[in-house]
Tab-separated table of C-alpha atoms and ligand atoms in Angstrom:
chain	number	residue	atom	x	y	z
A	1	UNK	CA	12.107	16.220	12.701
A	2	UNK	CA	11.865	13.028	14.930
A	3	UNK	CA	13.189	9.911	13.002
A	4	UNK	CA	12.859	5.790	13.831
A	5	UNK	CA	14.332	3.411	11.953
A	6	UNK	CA	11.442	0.865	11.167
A	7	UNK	CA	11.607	-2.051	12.491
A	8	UNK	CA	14.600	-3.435	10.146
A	9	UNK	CA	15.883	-6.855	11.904
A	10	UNK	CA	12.362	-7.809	12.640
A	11	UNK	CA	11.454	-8.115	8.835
A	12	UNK	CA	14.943	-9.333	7.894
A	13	UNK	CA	13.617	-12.039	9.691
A	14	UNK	CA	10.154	-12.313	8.949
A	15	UNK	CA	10.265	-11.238	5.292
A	16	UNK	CA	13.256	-12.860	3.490
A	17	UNK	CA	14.706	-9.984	2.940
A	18	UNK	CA	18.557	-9.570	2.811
A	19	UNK	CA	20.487	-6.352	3.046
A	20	UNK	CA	21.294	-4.098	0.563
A	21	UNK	CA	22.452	-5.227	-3.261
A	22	UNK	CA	21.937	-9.305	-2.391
A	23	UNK	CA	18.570	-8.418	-3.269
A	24	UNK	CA	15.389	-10.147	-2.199
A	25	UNK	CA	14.872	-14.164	-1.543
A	26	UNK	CA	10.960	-16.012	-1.586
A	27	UNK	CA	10.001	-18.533	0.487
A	28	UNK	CA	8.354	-21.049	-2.401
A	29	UNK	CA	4.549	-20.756	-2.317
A	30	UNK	CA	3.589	-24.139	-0.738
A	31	UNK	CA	6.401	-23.520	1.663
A	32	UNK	CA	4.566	-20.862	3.435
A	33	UNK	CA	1.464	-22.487	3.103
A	34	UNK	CA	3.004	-25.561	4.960
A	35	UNK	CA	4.301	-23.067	7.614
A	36	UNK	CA	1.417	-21.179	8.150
A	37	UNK	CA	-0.813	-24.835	8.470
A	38	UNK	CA	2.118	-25.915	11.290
A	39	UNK	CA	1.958	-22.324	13.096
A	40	UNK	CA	-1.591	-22.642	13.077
A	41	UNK	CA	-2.111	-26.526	14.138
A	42	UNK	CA	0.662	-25.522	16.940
A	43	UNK	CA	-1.312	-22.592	18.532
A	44	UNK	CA	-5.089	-23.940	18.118
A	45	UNK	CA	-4.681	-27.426	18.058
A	46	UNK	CA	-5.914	-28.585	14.792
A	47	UNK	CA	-5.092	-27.199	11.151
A	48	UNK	CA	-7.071	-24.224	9.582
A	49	UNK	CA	-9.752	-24.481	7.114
A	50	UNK	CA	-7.973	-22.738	4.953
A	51	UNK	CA	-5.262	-20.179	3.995
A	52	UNK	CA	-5.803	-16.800	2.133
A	53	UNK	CA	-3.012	-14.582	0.891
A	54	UNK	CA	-3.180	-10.848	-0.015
A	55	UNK	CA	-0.590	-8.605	-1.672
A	56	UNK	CA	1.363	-5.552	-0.471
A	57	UNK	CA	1.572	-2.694	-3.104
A	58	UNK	CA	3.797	-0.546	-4.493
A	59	UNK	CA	2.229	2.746	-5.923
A	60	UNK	CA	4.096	3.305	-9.637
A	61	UNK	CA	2.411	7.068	-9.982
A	62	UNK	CA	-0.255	8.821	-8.506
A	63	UNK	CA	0.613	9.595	-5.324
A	64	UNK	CA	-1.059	11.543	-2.822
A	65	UNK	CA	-4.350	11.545	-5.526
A	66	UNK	CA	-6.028	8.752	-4.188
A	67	UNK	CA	-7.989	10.928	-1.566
A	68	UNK	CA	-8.698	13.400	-3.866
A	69	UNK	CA	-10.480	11.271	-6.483
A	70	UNK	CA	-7.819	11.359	-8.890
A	71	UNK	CA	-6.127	8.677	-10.570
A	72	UNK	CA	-3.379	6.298	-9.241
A	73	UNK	CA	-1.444	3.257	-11.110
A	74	UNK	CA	-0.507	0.728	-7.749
A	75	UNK	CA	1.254	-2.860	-8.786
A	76	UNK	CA	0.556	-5.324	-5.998
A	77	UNK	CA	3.814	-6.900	-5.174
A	78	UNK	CA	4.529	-10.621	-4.370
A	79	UNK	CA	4.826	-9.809	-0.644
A	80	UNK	CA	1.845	-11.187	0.998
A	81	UNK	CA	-0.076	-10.940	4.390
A	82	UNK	CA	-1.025	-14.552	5.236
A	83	UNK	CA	-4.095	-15.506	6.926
A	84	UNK	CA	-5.200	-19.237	8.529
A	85	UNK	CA	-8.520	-19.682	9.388
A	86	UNK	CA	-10.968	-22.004	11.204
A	87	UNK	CA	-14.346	-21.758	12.845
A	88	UNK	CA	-15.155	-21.608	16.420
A	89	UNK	CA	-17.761	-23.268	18.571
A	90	UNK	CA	-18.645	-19.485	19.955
A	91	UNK	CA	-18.979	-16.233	18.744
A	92	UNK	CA	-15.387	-15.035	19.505
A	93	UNK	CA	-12.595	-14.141	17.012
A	94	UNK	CA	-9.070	-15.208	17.858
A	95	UNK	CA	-6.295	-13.561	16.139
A	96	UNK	CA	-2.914	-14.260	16.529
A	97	UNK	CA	-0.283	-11.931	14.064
A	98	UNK	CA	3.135	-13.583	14.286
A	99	UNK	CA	4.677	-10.211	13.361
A	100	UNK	CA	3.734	-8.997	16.226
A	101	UNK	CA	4.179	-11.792	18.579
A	102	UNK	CA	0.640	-10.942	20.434
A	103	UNK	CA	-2.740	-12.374	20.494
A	104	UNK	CA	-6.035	-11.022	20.803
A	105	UNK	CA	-9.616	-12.232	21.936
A	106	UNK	CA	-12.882	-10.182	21.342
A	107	UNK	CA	-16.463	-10.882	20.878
A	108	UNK	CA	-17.085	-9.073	17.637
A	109	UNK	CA	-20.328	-7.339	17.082
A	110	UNK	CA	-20.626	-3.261	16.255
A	111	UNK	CA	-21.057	-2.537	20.091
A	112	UNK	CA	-18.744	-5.369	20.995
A	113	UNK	CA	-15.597	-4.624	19.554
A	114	UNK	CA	-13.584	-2.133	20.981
A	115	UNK	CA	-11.112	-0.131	19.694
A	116	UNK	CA	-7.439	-0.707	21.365
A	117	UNK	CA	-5.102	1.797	19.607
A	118	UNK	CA	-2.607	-0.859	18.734
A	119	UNK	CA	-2.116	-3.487	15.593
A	120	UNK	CA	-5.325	-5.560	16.406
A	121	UNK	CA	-7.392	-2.374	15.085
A	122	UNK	CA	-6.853	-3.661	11.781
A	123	UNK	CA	-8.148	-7.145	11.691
A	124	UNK	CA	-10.742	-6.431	14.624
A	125	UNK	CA	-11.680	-3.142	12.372
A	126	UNK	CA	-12.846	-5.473	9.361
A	127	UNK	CA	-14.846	-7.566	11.528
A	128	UNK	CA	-16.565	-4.327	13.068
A	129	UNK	CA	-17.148	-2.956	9.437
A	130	UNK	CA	-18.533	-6.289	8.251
A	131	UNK	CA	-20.780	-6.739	11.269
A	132	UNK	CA	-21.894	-2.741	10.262
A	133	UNK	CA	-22.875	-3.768	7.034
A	134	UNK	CA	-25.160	-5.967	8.064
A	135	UNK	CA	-23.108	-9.344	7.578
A	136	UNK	CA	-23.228	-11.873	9.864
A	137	UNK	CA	-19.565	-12.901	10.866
A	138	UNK	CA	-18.575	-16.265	12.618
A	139	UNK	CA	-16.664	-16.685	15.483
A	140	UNK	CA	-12.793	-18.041	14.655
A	141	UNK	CA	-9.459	-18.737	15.130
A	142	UNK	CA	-7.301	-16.599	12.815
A	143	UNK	CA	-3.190	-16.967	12.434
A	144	UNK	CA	-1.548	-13.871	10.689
A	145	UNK	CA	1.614	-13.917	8.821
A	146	UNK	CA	2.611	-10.937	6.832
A	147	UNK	CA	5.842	-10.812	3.989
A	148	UNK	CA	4.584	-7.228	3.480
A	149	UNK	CA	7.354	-5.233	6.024
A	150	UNK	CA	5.414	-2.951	8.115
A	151	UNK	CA	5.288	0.400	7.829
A	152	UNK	CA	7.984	0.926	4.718
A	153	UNK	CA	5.001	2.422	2.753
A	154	UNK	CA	3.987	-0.987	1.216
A	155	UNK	CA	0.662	-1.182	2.266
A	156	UNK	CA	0.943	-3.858	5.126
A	157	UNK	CA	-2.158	-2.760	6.662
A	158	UNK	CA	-4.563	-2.961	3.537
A	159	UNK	CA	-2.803	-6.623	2.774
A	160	UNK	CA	-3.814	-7.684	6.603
A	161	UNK	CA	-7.277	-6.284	6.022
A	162	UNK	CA	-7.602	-7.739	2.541
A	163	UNK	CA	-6.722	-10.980	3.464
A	164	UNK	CA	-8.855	-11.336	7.094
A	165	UNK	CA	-11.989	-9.759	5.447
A	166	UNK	CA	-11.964	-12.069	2.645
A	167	UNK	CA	-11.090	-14.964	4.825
A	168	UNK	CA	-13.960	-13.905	7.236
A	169	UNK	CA	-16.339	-13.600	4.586
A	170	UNK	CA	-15.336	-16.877	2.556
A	171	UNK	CA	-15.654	-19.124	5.862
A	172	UNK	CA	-19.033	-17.601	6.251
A	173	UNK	CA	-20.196	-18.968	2.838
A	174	UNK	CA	-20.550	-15.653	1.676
A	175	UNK	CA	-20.127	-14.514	-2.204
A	176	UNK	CA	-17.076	-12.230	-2.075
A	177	UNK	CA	-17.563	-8.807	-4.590
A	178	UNK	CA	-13.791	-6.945	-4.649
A	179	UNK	CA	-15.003	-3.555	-4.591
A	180	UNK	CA	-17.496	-4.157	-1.841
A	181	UNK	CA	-14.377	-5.319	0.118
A	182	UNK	CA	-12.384	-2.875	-0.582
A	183	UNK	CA	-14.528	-0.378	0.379
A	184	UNK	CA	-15.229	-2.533	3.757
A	185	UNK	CA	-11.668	-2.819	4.516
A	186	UNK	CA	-10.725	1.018	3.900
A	187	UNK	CA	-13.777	1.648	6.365
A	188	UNK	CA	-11.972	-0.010	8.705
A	189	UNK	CA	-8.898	1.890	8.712
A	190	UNK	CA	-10.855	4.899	8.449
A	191	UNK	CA	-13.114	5.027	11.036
A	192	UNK	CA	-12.077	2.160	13.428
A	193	UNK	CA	-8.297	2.505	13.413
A	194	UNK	CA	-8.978	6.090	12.568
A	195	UNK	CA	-6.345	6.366	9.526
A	196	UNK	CA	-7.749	8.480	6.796
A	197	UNK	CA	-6.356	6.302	3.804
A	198	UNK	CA	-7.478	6.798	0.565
A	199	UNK	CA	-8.963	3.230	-1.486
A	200	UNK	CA	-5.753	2.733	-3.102
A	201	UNK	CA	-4.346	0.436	-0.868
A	202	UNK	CA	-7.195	-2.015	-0.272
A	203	UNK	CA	-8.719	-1.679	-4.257
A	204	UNK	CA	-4.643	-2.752	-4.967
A	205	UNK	CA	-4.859	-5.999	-2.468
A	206	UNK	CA	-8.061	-6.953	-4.296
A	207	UNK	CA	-7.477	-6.478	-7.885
A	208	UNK	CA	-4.183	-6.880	-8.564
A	209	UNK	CA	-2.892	-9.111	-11.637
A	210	UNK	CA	0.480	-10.984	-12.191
A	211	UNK	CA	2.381	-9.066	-14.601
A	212	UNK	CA	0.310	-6.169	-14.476
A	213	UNK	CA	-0.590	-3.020	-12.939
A	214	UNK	CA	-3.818	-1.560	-12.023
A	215	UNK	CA	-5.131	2.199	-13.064
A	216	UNK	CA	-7.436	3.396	-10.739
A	217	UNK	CA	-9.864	5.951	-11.153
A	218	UNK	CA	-10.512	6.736	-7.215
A	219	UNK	CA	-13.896	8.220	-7.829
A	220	UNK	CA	-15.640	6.237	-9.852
A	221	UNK	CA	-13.314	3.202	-8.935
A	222	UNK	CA	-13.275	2.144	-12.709
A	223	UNK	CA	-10.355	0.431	-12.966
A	224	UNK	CA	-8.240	-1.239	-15.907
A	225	UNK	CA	-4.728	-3.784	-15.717
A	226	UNK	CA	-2.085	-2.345	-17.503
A	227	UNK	CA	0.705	-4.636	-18.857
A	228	UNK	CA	4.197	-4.229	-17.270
A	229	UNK	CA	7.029	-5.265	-19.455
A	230	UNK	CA	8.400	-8.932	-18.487
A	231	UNK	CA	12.045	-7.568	-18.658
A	232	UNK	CA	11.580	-4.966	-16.579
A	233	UNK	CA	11.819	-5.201	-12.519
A	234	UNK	CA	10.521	-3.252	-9.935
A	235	UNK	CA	13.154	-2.483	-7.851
A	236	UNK	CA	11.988	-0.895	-4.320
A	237	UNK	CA	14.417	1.068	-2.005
A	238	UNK	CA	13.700	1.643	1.472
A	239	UNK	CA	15.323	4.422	2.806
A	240	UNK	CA	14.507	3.165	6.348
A	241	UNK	CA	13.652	6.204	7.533
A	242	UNK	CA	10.030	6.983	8.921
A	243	UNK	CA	9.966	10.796	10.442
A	244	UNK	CA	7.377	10.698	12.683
A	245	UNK	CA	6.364	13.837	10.826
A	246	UNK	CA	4.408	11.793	8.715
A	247	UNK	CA	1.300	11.118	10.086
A	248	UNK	CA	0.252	14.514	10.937
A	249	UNK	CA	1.250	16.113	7.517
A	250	UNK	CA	-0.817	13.440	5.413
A	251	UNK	CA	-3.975	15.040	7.624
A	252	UNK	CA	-3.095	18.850	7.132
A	253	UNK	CA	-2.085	17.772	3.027
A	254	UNK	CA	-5.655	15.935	3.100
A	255	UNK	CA	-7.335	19.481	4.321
A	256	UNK	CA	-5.367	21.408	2.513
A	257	UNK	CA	-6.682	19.769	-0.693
A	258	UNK	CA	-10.409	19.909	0.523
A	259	UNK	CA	-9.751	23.124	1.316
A	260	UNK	CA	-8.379	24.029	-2.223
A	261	UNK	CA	-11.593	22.213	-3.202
A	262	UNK	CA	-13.719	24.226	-1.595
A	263	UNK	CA	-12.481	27.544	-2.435
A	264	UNK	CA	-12.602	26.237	-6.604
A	265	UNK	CA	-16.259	24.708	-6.314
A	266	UNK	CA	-17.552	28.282	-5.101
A	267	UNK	CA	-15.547	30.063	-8.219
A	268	UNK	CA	-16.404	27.069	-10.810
A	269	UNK	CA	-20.064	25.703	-10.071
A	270	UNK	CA	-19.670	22.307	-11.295
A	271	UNK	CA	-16.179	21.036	-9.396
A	272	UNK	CA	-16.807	18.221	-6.868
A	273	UNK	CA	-12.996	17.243	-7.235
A	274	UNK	CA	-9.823	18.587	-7.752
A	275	UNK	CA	-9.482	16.451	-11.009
A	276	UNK	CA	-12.510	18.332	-12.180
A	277	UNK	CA	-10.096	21.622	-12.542
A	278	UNK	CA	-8.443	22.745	-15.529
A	279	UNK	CA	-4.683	23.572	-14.942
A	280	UNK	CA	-5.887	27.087	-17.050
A	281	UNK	CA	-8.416	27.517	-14.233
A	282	UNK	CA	-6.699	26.766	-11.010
A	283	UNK	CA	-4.269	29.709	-12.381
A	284	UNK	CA	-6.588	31.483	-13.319
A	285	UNK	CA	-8.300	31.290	-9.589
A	286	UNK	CA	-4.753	31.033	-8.279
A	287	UNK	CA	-5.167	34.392	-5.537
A	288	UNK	CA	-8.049	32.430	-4.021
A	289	UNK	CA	-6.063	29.959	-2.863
A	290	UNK	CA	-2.791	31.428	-1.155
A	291	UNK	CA	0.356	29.800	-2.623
A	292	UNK	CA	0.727	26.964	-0.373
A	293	UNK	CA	-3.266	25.365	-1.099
A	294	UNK	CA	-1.863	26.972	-4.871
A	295	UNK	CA	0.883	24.303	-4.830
A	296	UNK	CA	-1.064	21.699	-3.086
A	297	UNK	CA	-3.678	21.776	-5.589
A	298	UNK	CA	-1.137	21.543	-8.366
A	299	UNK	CA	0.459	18.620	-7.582
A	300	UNK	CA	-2.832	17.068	-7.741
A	301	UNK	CA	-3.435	18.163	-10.954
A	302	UNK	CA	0.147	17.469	-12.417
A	303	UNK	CA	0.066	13.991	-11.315
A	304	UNK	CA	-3.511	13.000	-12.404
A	305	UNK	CA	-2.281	14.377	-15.777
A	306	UNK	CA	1.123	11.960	-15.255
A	307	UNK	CA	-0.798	9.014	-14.099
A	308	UNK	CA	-2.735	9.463	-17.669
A	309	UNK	CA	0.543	9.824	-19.177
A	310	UNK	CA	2.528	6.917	-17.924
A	311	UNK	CA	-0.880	3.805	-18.224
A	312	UNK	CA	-0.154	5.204	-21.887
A	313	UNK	CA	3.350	4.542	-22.072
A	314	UNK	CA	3.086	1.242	-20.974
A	315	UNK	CA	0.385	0.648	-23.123
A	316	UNK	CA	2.357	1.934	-25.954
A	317	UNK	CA	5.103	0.623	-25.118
A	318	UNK	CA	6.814	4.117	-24.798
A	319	UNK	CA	8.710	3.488	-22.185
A	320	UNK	CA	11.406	6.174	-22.788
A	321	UNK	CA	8.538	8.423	-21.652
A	322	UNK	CA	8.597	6.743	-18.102
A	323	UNK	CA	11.503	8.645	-16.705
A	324	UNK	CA	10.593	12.144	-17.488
A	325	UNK	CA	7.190	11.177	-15.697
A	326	UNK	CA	8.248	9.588	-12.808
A	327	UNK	CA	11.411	12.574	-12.044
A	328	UNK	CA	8.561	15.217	-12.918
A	329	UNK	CA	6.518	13.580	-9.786
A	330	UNK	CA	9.195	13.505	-7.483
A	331	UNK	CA	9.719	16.653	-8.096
A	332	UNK	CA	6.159	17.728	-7.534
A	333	UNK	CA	6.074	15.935	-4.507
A	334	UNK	CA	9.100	17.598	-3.489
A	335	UNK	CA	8.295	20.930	-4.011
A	336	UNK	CA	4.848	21.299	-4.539
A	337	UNK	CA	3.139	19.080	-1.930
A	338	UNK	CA	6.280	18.962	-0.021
A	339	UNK	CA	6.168	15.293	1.208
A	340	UNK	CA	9.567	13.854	0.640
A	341	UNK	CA	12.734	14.282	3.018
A	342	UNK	CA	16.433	14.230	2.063
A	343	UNK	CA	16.593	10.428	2.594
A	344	UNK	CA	14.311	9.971	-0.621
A	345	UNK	CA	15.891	12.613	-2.446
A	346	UNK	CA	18.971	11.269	-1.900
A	347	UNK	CA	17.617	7.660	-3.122
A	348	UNK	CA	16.253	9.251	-5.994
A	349	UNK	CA	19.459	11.357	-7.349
A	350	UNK	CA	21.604	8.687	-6.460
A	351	UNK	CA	19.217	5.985	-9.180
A	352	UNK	CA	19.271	8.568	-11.710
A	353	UNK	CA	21.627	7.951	-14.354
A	354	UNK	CA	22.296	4.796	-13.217
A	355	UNK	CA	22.870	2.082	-16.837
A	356	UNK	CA	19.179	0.579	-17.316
A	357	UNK	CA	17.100	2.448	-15.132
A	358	UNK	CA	13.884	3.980	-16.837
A	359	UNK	CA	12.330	6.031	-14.156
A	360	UNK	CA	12.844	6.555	-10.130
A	361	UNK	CA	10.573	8.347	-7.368
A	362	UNK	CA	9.155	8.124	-3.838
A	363	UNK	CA	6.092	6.208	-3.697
A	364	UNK	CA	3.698	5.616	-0.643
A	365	UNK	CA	3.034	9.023	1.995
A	366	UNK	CA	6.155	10.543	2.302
A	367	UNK	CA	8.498	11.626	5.046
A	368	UNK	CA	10.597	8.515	4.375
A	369	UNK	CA	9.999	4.981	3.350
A	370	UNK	CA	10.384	3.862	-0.161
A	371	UNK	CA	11.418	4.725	-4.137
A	372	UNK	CA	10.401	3.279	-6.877
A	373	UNK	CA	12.723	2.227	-9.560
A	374	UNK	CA	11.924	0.746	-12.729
A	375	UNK	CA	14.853	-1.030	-14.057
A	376	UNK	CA	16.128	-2.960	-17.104
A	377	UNK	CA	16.399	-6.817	-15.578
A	378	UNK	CA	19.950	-6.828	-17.269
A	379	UNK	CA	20.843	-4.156	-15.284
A	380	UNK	CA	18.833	-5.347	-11.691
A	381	UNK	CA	21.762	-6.407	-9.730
A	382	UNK	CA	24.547	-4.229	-10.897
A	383	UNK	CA	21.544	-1.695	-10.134
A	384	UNK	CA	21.043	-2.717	-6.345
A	385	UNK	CA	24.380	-3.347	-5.287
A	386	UNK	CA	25.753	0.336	-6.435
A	387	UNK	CA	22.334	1.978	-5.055
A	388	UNK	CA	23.381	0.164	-2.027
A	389	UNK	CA	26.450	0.880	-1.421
A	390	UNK	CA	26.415	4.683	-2.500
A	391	UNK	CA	23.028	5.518	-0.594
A	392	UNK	CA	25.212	3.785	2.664
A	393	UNK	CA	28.019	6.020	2.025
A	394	UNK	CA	25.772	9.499	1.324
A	395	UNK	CA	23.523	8.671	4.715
A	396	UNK	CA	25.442	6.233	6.563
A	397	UNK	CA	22.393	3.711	6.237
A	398	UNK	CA	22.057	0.394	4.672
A	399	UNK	CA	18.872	0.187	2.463
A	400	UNK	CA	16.738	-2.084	2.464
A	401	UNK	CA	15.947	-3.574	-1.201
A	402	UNK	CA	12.867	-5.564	-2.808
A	403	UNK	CA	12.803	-7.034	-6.027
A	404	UNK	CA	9.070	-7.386	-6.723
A	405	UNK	CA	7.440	-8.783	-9.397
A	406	UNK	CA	3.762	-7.733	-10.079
A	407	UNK	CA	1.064	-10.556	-8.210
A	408	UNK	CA	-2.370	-11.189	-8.151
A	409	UNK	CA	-5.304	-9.967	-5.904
A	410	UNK	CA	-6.571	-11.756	-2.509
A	411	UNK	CA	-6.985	-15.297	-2.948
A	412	UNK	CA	-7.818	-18.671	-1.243
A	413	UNK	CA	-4.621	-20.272	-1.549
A	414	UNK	CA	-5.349	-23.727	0.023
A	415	UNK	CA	-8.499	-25.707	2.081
A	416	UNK	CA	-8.202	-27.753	5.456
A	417	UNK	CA	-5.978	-30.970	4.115
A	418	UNK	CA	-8.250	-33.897	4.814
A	419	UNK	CA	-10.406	-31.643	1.709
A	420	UNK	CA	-7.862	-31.951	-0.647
A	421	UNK	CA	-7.592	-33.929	-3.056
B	1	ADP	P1	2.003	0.348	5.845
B	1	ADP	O1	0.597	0.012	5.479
B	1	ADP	O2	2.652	1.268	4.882
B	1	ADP	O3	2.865	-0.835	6.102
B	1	ADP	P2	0.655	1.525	8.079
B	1	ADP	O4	1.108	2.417	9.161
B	1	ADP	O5	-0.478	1.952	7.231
B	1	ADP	O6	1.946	1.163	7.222
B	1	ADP	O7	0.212	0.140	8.709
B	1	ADP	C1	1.071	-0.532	9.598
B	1	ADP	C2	0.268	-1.086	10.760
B	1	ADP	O8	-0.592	-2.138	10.312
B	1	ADP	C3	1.151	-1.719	11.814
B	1	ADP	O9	1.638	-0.763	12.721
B	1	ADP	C4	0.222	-2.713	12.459
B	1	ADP	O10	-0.606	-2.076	13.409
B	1	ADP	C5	-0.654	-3.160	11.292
B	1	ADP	N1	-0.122	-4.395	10.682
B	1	ADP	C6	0.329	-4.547	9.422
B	1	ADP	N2	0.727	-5.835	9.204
B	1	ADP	C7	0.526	-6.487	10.358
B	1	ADP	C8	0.741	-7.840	10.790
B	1	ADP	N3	1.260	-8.756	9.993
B	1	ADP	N4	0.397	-8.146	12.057
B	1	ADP	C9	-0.155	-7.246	12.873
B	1	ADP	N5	-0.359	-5.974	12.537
B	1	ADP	C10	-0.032	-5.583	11.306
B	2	MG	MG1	-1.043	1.394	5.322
C-alpha cells in the first residue's frame, strides 16, 4: 500500500496550524481579509471588488452515504478557502491559488476551457459548469487563499469551488440559490476534474451555520441545522497519512453499491436507493449479493440508520448516545466497507477512553486522513496533547490537530474599499 505524507509543512505554514497538542491558532477575520486585499493589489495592480470565504467540512456521521442517497450530518469548520475578485476588460479568467504558488489564464466558455489534470480543474471546472448552464460568466482576476489543508479529507476542493462559483456569480449580478450551486460546483468535480464526489461536500460549504450542523438527506437534498452543544469541541486528528489506495477504492466502493442496488431493485420492485432497503430485506436477499456487495450494502444501511440516530441525540440532548454511534461506524467502516487503515484505527483506539471524550471515528474517504472526536471543552487540551503524544509514539508520526468550531456557509465577506462605508 503506497503512502505520502500530505503536504504537512506547506499548511503549517499556510493554515495556522501548529503541531500536535498546541492545538490550532486563527488568523482574526479582518486580518485575512486585509491580507488577501494586499496579495491581491500586489499581483493585479489594484484591490479586488470583493472577498468571499467558504468553509471546509468535517463529516460528524454518514460517511460513505452521500453517493448513495442516504443521509449524512457534515459541520462546516472555520477553515476557509478565500477568494478576491475583480472584473476584467476581456473575457479571460485569471486565477492565482497561493497554495499552490501557480497561476493560470484561460478563456472560459464550454468549448474553451480545457481540462489540465492539475489544481486549476477546480476553479476552471465551476466556470465550465456555469457557462453549461447557460450563465453568462465575466472575465476576472481571481486570488485564492485556502485555510482548508489540502487533501486531509476536509473538503478543500468543495470550499475552493464554493467560494469561486459564488464569487463568479455575485460579480456577475446574479441572484445566488445554494442548492443550485451546490449542485454546479459538484458538477464540476464530477465531470470536469472527473472526481465522482457525492453533494456532501459542496451542500456543506453552502449551508453551513455557526454552532450548528447540517443533516442532509442526499436525495432529496432536504436538509435541517442541528444544534451542537457550545461546550463541546470538535477536535480533528490527522493521521497524515494518504495511501494512494484511496482513490481507486472510493470508485470500486461507489460500484459496488450500485451494483448492490441493482441486484435489490430487480428482487424488490420499488428500490431506487439503497436507503430504500429494509435491513430484514437485504438479509433476506443476502445470497444475491455475494458477501462482499453483502457488507457493502450494510454499511450503508447501518449508517443511514446512525446518522438518524445521532441528529436525535443532539437534538435531545442525549449525548451519552454519541459514542456508541460514532465507535459502531468506525467499526462498520472498518469491517464492513473496509475503508480505514491502521493509522485511523490506531487514532481511534488511542481517543477512546480518553476523560471527556463523547464519541471518535474516521471521517472523510478513508485510507488515511482524519478522526473525528467530539470532546468535552474541559477536557480539549489535556485531550490533544496525550492523543498527540501517544499516536507519535504507536506510529512514529506527529499528528496534525484542528480545533474547529462549527461556521457558516459561503459568504461575501467584504466589497472593494473605496465602497465601504
Ligand atoms: P480534500 O477536498 O479532502 O482536501 P481533494 O483531493 O478532494 O481533497 O481535493 C484536493 C485538491 O483540490 C488539490 O489537490 C487541489 O487540486 C485542489 N485545491 C484545493 N484547495 C486548493 C487551493 N487553495 N488552491 C489550489 N487548488 C486547491
Ligand atoms: Mg474533496
Amino acid at each position: 500500500m503506497g503512502t505520502k505524507l500530505h503536504r504537512g509543512l506547506a499548511r503549517l505554514r499556510y493554515h495556522q496550524v501548529l503541531f500536535g497538542y498546541r492545538g490550532t491558532r486563527r488568523t482574526p477575520f479582518m486580518d485575512k481579509v486585509e491580507h488577501l486585499r494586499a496579495k491581491f493589489a500586489a499581483r493585479f495592480g489594484a484591490g479586488p471588488a470583493a472577498v468571499y470565504r467558504a468553509p471546509g467540512r468535517v463529516n460528524l456521521i454518514g460517511e460513505h452515504t452521500d453517493y448513495t442517497g442516504g443521509f449524512v450530518l457534515p459541520v462546516a469548520i472555520d477553515l476557509s478557502c478565500w477568494v478576491g475578485i475583480a472584473s476584467r476588460d476581456d473575457s479571460n479568467l485569471v486565477i492565482y491559488s497561493e497554495n499552490i504558488g501557480d497561476s493560470v489564464e484561460a478563456n472560459f466558455g464550454p468549448r474553451s476551457v480545457r481540462r489540465s489534470g492539475n489544481w486549476s480543474d477546480y476553479p476552471l471546472g465551476v466556470a465550465w459548469a456555469a457557462e453549461k448552464a447557460g450563465i453568462r460568466l465575466r472575465g476576472a482576476n481571481v486570488y485564492i487563499q485556502s485555510e482548508v489543508p489540502i487533501g486531509a479529507g476536509l473538503s478543500s476542493s468543495a470550499a475552493l469551488e464554493v467560494a469561486v462559483g459564488y464569487a463568479y456569480l455575485d460579480q456577475a449580478g446574479l441572484a445566488i440559490e445554494r442548492s443550485k450551486l451546490a449542485l454546479l460546483c459538484q458538477r464540476a468535480e464530477n465531470e470536469f476534474v472527473g472526481a465522482r464526489c457525492g453533494i456532501m461536500d459542496q451542500f456543506a460549504a453552502c449551508y453551513g451555520r455557526a454552532g450548528h450542523a447540517l443533516l442532509l438527506d442526499c436525495r432529496s437534498l432536504e436538509h435541517r441545522l442541528v444544534p451542537l452543544p457550545a461546550d463541546v469541541q470538535l477536535v480533528i486528528c490527522d493521521t497524515i497519512v494518504k495511501h494512494e489506495l484511496g482513490a481507486s477504492e472510493y470508485n470500486v466502493r461507489r460500484a459496488e453499491c450500485e451494483e448492490g442496488t441493482r441486484r435489490l431493485a430487480e428482487a424488490l420492485p420499488g428500490v431506487r436507493t439503497l436507503r430504500d432497503v429494509t435491513p430484514a430485506q437485504l438479509e433476506k436477499h443476502r445470497d444475491l449479493l455475494g458477501n462482499t456487495i453483502y457488507k457493502r450494502c450494510r454499511h450503508v444501511l447501518t449508517e443511514n440508520d446512525r446518522v438518524q440516530k445521532a441528529a436525535a441525540a443532539f437534538e435531545s440532548g442525549r449525548l451519552g448516545d454519541l459514542g456508541q454511534l460514532m465507535a459502531d461506524s468506525h467499526r462498520s467502516l472498518r469491517d464492513d466497507f473496509e475503508v480505514s487503515c491502521k493509522e485511523l484505527d490506531v487514532m481511534v483506539e488511542l481517543a477512546s477512553g480518553q476523560p471527556g471524550v463523547l464519541g471518535s471515528r474516521m471521517t472523510g474517504g478513508g485510507f488515511g486522513g482524519c478522526t473525528i472526536n467530539l470532546v468535552n471543552a474541559a477536557n480539549s487540551a489535556e485531550f490533544q496533547h496525550s492523543i498527540a503524544e501517544r499516536y507519535s509514539a504507536a506510529m512514529g508520526l506527529r499528528p496534525n490537530i484542528y480545533v474547529c468550531e462549527a461556521a457558516e456557509g459561503v459568504e461575501r465577506v467584504a466589497n472593494a474599499r473605496s465602497e465601504e462605508p
